[in-house]
GROMACS .gro file of C-alpha atoms in nm:
model
  256
    1UNK     CA    1  -8.866   6.501   0.122
    2UNK     CA    2  -8.944   6.517   0.493
    3UNK     CA    3  -8.666   6.271   0.570
    4UNK     CA    4  -8.419   6.463   0.355
    5UNK     CA    5  -8.514   6.792   0.525
    6UNK     CA    6  -8.376   6.664   0.855
    7UNK     CA    7  -8.033   6.644   0.694
    8UNK     CA    8  -8.038   7.019   0.625
    9UNK     CA    9  -8.177   7.164   0.948
   10UNK     CA   10  -8.285   7.060   1.295
   11UNK     CA   11  -8.381   7.251   1.608
   12UNK     CA   12  -8.143   7.022   1.794
   13UNK     CA   13  -7.804   7.191   1.821
   14UNK     CA   14  -7.635   6.854   1.868
   15UNK     CA   15  -7.747   6.704   1.538
   16UNK     CA   16  -7.492   6.730   1.256
   17UNK     CA   17  -7.707   6.891   0.988
   18UNK     CA   18  -7.577   7.095   0.694
   19UNK     CA   19  -7.694   7.414   0.866
   20UNK     CA   20  -7.515   7.321   1.188
   21UNK     CA   21  -7.189   7.248   1.008
   22UNK     CA   22  -7.166   7.571   0.808
   23UNK     CA   23  -7.264   7.832   1.069
   24UNK     CA   24  -7.036   7.962   1.346
   25UNK     CA   25  -7.053   7.795   1.685
   26UNK     CA   26  -7.193   7.977   1.988
   27UNK     CA   27  -6.838   8.022   2.117
   28UNK     CA   28  -6.728   8.175   1.788
   29UNK     CA   29  -7.022   8.417   1.790
   30UNK     CA   30  -6.944   8.524   2.146
   31UNK     CA   31  -6.578   8.582   2.059
   32UNK     CA   32  -6.677   8.789   1.756
   33UNK     CA   33  -6.921   8.999   1.955
   34UNK     CA   34  -6.671   9.065   2.234
   35UNK     CA   35  -6.395   9.166   1.993
   36UNK     CA   36  -6.629   9.383   1.787
   37UNK     CA   37  -6.756   9.566   2.096
   38UNK     CA   38  -6.407   9.617   2.240
   39UNK     CA   39  -6.268   9.759   1.915
   40UNK     CA   40  -6.574   9.977   1.850
   41UNK     CA   41  -6.565  10.124   2.202
   42UNK     CA   42  -6.192  10.196   2.176
   43UNK     CA   43  -6.213  10.360   1.834
   44UNK     CA   44  -6.514  10.574   1.923
   45UNK     CA   45  -6.345  10.708   2.235
   46UNK     CA   46  -6.001  10.763   2.079
   47UNK     CA   47  -6.128  10.912   1.752
   48UNK     CA   48  -6.353  11.153   1.939
   49UNK     CA   49  -6.049  11.284   2.127
   50UNK     CA   50  -5.838  11.313   1.813
   51UNK     CA   51  -6.097  11.463   1.580
   52UNK     CA   52  -6.323  11.653   1.816
   53UNK     CA   53  -6.625  11.501   1.639
   54UNK     CA   54  -6.904  11.278   1.759
   55UNK     CA   55  -6.831  10.920   1.653
   56UNK     CA   56  -7.071  10.634   1.609
   57UNK     CA   57  -7.032  10.277   1.492
   58UNK     CA   58  -7.238  10.050   1.271
   59UNK     CA   59  -7.248   9.675   1.244
   60UNK     CA   60  -7.261   9.565   0.881
   61UNK     CA   61  -7.192   9.276   0.649
   62UNK     CA   62  -7.283   8.909   0.689
   63UNK     CA   63  -7.247   8.921   1.069
   64UNK     CA   64  -7.516   9.192   1.087
   65UNK     CA   65  -7.755   9.007   0.856
   66UNK     CA   66  -7.700   8.666   1.022
   67UNK     CA   67  -7.575   8.517   0.695
   68UNK     CA   68  -7.224   8.441   0.815
   69UNK     CA   69  -7.073   8.106   0.722
   70UNK     CA   70  -6.769   7.927   0.851
   71UNK     CA   71  -6.454   7.967   0.640
   72UNK     CA   72  -6.428   7.710   0.363
   73UNK     CA   73  -6.077   7.591   0.444
   74UNK     CA   74  -5.837   7.564   0.735
   75UNK     CA   75  -5.646   7.889   0.764
   76UNK     CA   76  -5.927   8.102   0.618
   77UNK     CA   77  -6.079   8.368   0.840
   78UNK     CA   78  -6.417   8.500   0.947
   79UNK     CA   79  -6.475   8.845   0.799
   80UNK     CA   80  -6.648   9.089   1.037
   81UNK     CA   81  -6.719   9.449   0.931
   82UNK     CA   82  -6.726   9.755   1.156
   83UNK     CA   83  -6.839  10.091   1.020
   84UNK     CA   84  -6.700  10.404   1.190
   85UNK     CA   85  -6.871  10.736   1.117
   86UNK     CA   86  -6.761  11.093   1.197
   87UNK     CA   87  -7.040  11.347   1.249
   88UNK     CA   88  -7.025  11.722   1.188
   89UNK     CA   89  -7.257  11.998   1.077
   90UNK     CA   90  -7.270  12.094   0.710
   91UNK     CA   91  -7.156  11.919   0.396
   92UNK     CA   92  -6.874  11.661   0.375
   93UNK     CA   93  -6.614  11.907   0.246
   94UNK     CA   94  -6.692  12.151   0.529
   95UNK     CA   95  -6.528  11.930   0.792
   96UNK     CA   96  -6.183  11.986   0.939
   97UNK     CA   97  -6.031  11.672   0.786
   98UNK     CA   98  -6.009  11.515   0.441
   99UNK     CA   99  -6.116  11.152   0.386
  100UNK     CA  100  -5.751  11.045   0.372
  101UNK     CA  101  -5.676  11.219   0.701
  102UNK     CA  102  -5.970  11.046   0.869
  103UNK     CA  103  -5.865  10.710   0.732
  104UNK     CA  104  -5.507  10.765   0.852
  105UNK     CA  105  -5.643  10.858   1.192
  106UNK     CA  106  -5.835  10.530   1.209
  107UNK     CA  107  -5.526  10.332   1.102
  108UNK     CA  108  -5.311  10.494   1.373
  109UNK     CA  109  -5.573  10.420   1.639
  110UNK     CA  110  -5.596  10.057   1.527
  111UNK     CA  111  -5.218  10.019   1.549
  112UNK     CA  112  -5.220  10.159   1.903
  113UNK     CA  113  -5.507   9.928   1.995
  114UNK     CA  114  -5.320   9.626   1.859
  115UNK     CA  115  -5.020   9.705   2.079
  116UNK     CA  116  -5.240   9.667   2.387
  117UNK     CA  117  -5.400   9.336   2.282
  118UNK     CA  118  -5.257   8.986   2.303
  119UNK     CA  119  -5.494   8.828   2.050
  120UNK     CA  120  -5.414   9.048   1.747
  121UNK     CA  121  -5.173   8.904   1.493
  122UNK     CA  122  -5.121   9.214   1.280
  123UNK     CA  123  -5.268   9.537   1.147
  124UNK     CA  124  -5.269   9.522   0.767
  125UNK     CA  125  -5.181   9.813   0.542
  126UNK     CA  126  -5.491  10.021   0.458
  127UNK     CA  127  -5.692   9.932   0.151
  128UNK     CA  128  -5.879  10.187  -0.055
  129UNK     CA  129  -6.206  10.142   0.134
  130UNK     CA  130  -6.113   9.989   0.467
  131UNK     CA  131  -5.857   9.921   0.737
  132UNK     CA  132  -5.805   9.566   0.857
  133UNK     CA  133  -5.709   9.383   1.177
  134UNK     CA  134  -5.606   9.016   1.177
  135UNK     CA  135  -5.666   8.826   1.500
  136UNK     CA  136  -5.492   8.513   1.612
  137UNK     CA  137  -5.706   8.215   1.523
  138UNK     CA  138  -5.967   8.254   1.251
  139UNK     CA  139  -6.092   8.613   1.258
  140UNK     CA  140  -6.016   8.936   1.078
  141UNK     CA  141  -6.204   9.261   1.111
  142UNK     CA  142  -6.249   9.528   0.847
  143UNK     CA  143  -6.307   9.886   0.964
  144UNK     CA  144  -6.481  10.105   0.707
  145UNK     CA  145  -6.437  10.481   0.725
  146UNK     CA  146  -6.685  10.727   0.569
  147UNK     CA  147  -6.616  10.666   0.202
  148UNK     CA  148  -6.878  10.521  -0.029
  149UNK     CA  149  -6.873  10.200  -0.233
  150UNK     CA  150  -7.107  10.317  -0.504
  151UNK     CA  151  -7.121  10.630  -0.712
  152UNK     CA  152  -7.394  10.736  -0.952
  153UNK     CA  153  -7.383  10.937  -1.270
  154UNK     CA  154  -7.623  11.116  -1.507
  155UNK     CA  155  -7.395  11.237  -1.787
  156UNK     CA  156  -7.039  11.142  -1.703
  157UNK     CA  157  -6.865  10.918  -1.449
  158UNK     CA  158  -6.779  11.044  -1.103
  159UNK     CA  159  -6.443  10.880  -1.053
  160UNK     CA  160  -6.371  10.806  -0.687
  161UNK     CA  161  -6.042  10.933  -0.547
  162UNK     CA  162  -5.890  10.825  -0.218
  163UNK     CA  163  -5.887  11.183  -0.082
  164UNK     CA  164  -6.211  11.318  -0.232
  165UNK     CA  165  -6.561  11.291  -0.094
  166UNK     CA  166  -6.800  11.079  -0.299
  167UNK     CA  167  -7.127  11.271  -0.276
  168UNK     CA  168  -7.372  10.984  -0.321
  169UNK     CA  169  -7.585  10.993  -0.008
  170UNK     CA  170  -7.866  11.066  -0.253
  171UNK     CA  171  -7.931  11.174  -0.612
  172UNK     CA  172  -8.158  11.463  -0.695
  173UNK     CA  173  -8.398  11.614  -0.706
  174UNK     CA  174  -8.397  11.524  -1.076
  175UNK     CA  175  -8.677  11.544  -1.336
  176UNK     CA  176  -8.870  11.250  -1.470
  177UNK     CA  177  -8.748  11.048  -1.767
  178UNK     CA  178  -8.377  11.088  -1.696
  179UNK     CA  179  -8.130  10.808  -1.754
  180UNK     CA  180  -7.937  10.724  -1.438
  181UNK     CA  181  -7.633  10.498  -1.439
  182UNK     CA  182  -7.506  10.333  -1.121
  183UNK     CA  183  -7.153  10.197  -1.120
  184UNK     CA  184  -6.949  10.004  -0.866
  185UNK     CA  185  -6.630  10.208  -0.842
  186UNK     CA  186  -6.404   9.975  -0.644
  187UNK     CA  187  -6.458   9.656  -0.843
  188UNK     CA  188  -6.084   9.585  -0.837
  189UNK     CA  189  -6.119   9.505  -0.468
  190UNK     CA  190  -6.398   9.250  -0.505
  191UNK     CA  191  -6.297   8.903  -0.384
  192UNK     CA  192  -6.290   8.614  -0.633
  193UNK     CA  193  -6.621   8.467  -0.751
  194UNK     CA  194  -6.822   8.773  -0.649
  195UNK     CA  195  -7.146   8.881  -0.814
  196UNK     CA  196  -7.322   9.218  -0.795
  197UNK     CA  197  -7.703   9.240  -0.803
  198UNK     CA  198  -7.905   9.561  -0.844
  199UNK     CA  199  -8.267   9.613  -0.732
  200UNK     CA  200  -8.495   9.917  -0.771
  201UNK     CA  201  -8.724  10.005  -0.478
  202UNK     CA  202  -9.002  10.249  -0.567
  203UNK     CA  203  -9.222  10.458  -0.338
  204UNK     CA  204  -9.497  10.712  -0.405
  205UNK     CA  205  -9.839  10.733  -0.567
  206UNK     CA  206  -9.723  10.710  -0.929
  207UNK     CA  207  -9.532  10.389  -0.868
  208UNK     CA  208  -9.824  10.242  -0.672
  209UNK     CA  209 -10.072  10.322  -0.951
  210UNK     CA  210  -9.851  10.135  -1.196
  211UNK     CA  211  -9.801   9.853  -0.946
  212UNK     CA  212  -9.424   9.897  -0.975
  213UNK     CA  213  -9.297   9.893  -0.618
  214UNK     CA  214  -8.964   9.754  -0.730
  215UNK     CA  215  -8.793   9.524  -0.973
  216UNK     CA  216  -8.456   9.359  -1.039
  217UNK     CA  217  -8.220   9.588  -1.229
  218UNK     CA  218  -7.974   9.325  -1.343
  219UNK     CA  219  -7.633   9.194  -1.246
  220UNK     CA  220  -7.286   9.328  -1.309
  221UNK     CA  221  -7.077   9.632  -1.223
  222UNK     CA  222  -7.314   9.880  -1.393
  223UNK     CA  223  -7.691   9.928  -1.387
  224UNK     CA  224  -7.894  10.184  -1.583
  225UNK     CA  225  -8.251  10.290  -1.501
  226UNK     CA  226  -8.488  10.576  -1.586
  227UNK     CA  227  -8.654  10.820  -1.348
  228UNK     CA  228  -9.005  10.705  -1.432
  229UNK     CA  229  -9.207  10.816  -1.129
  230UNK     CA  230  -9.214  11.117  -0.900
  231UNK     CA  231  -9.123  11.054  -0.540
  232UNK     CA  232  -8.843  10.901  -0.338
  233UNK     CA  233  -8.691  10.581  -0.471
  234UNK     CA  234  -8.388  10.365  -0.400
  235UNK     CA  235  -8.131  10.162  -0.585
  236UNK     CA  236  -8.008   9.870  -0.377
  237UNK     CA  237  -7.707   9.660  -0.460
  238UNK     CA  238  -7.588   9.338  -0.303
  239UNK     CA  239  -7.248   9.176  -0.342
  240UNK     CA  240  -7.240   8.799  -0.303
  241UNK     CA  241  -6.951   8.556  -0.290
  242UNK     CA  242  -7.035   8.190  -0.342
  243UNK     CA  243  -7.399   8.289  -0.291
  244UNK     CA  244  -7.361   8.454   0.051
  245UNK     CA  245  -7.405   8.826   0.109
  246UNK     CA  246  -7.078   9.008   0.180
  247UNK     CA  247  -7.180   9.368   0.108
  248UNK     CA  248  -7.487   9.590   0.066
  249UNK     CA  249  -7.550   9.955  -0.022
  250UNK     CA  250  -7.853  10.176  -0.089
  251UNK     CA  251  -7.863  10.501  -0.288
  252UNK     CA  252  -8.165  10.731  -0.254
  253UNK     CA  253  -8.302  10.890  -0.573
  254UNK     CA  254  -8.541  11.187  -0.546
  255UNK     CA  255  -8.752  11.258  -0.857
  256UNK     CA  256  -8.957  11.577  -0.878
   0.00000   0.00000   0.00000
């Protein structure tokens, strides 16, 4: 077993192990970091001028969690995610712009940015949940605007619309012993061979007494749980493609 282990991983960066062959090279990581920083800085500055809001960025996806793999085939691309967030006081619907207006604003800024860069191949048409840049070579970058991948329901579905806010930053407060259904709303946009995994994370004295700090909640597009303990709890979901993480989300659930 010890001999076989050396075929999978070695501290030597020159040895051709499985780990070495499937992860990005140092040069590829540096190129990704430089492009991510340049685009994030541009969008934050330009969107602040256009919207009048404070803007901040968030690194997410496999690049953030150090689970990125090289593309499987020649011509495939690295997928790097950039989250852009607009900040204002009050509730989502109390802002000056609708979700669609904010997303259009991001798309326009990306198109202007691409005109000033020599290494961008094209700006793709917006998808429901993201805008996308394709770089020359083997990179593309997805920019996510403040819309949510997951919605939650107690009695009836909350169907996501492209120009409506999905109010799922948290659920509750709700009473104990309620049935809560979590549903992935944009499943049509999942890449091939994707799986969705749900995990409950419990906090609070009642959960600790029952030694239930969390448990798997199944796989698939829908997960149903009960509000068993008072306190603050979370439903996590992970999207994997060919076993690697390509998306994560957490929904807070407050039980009184």
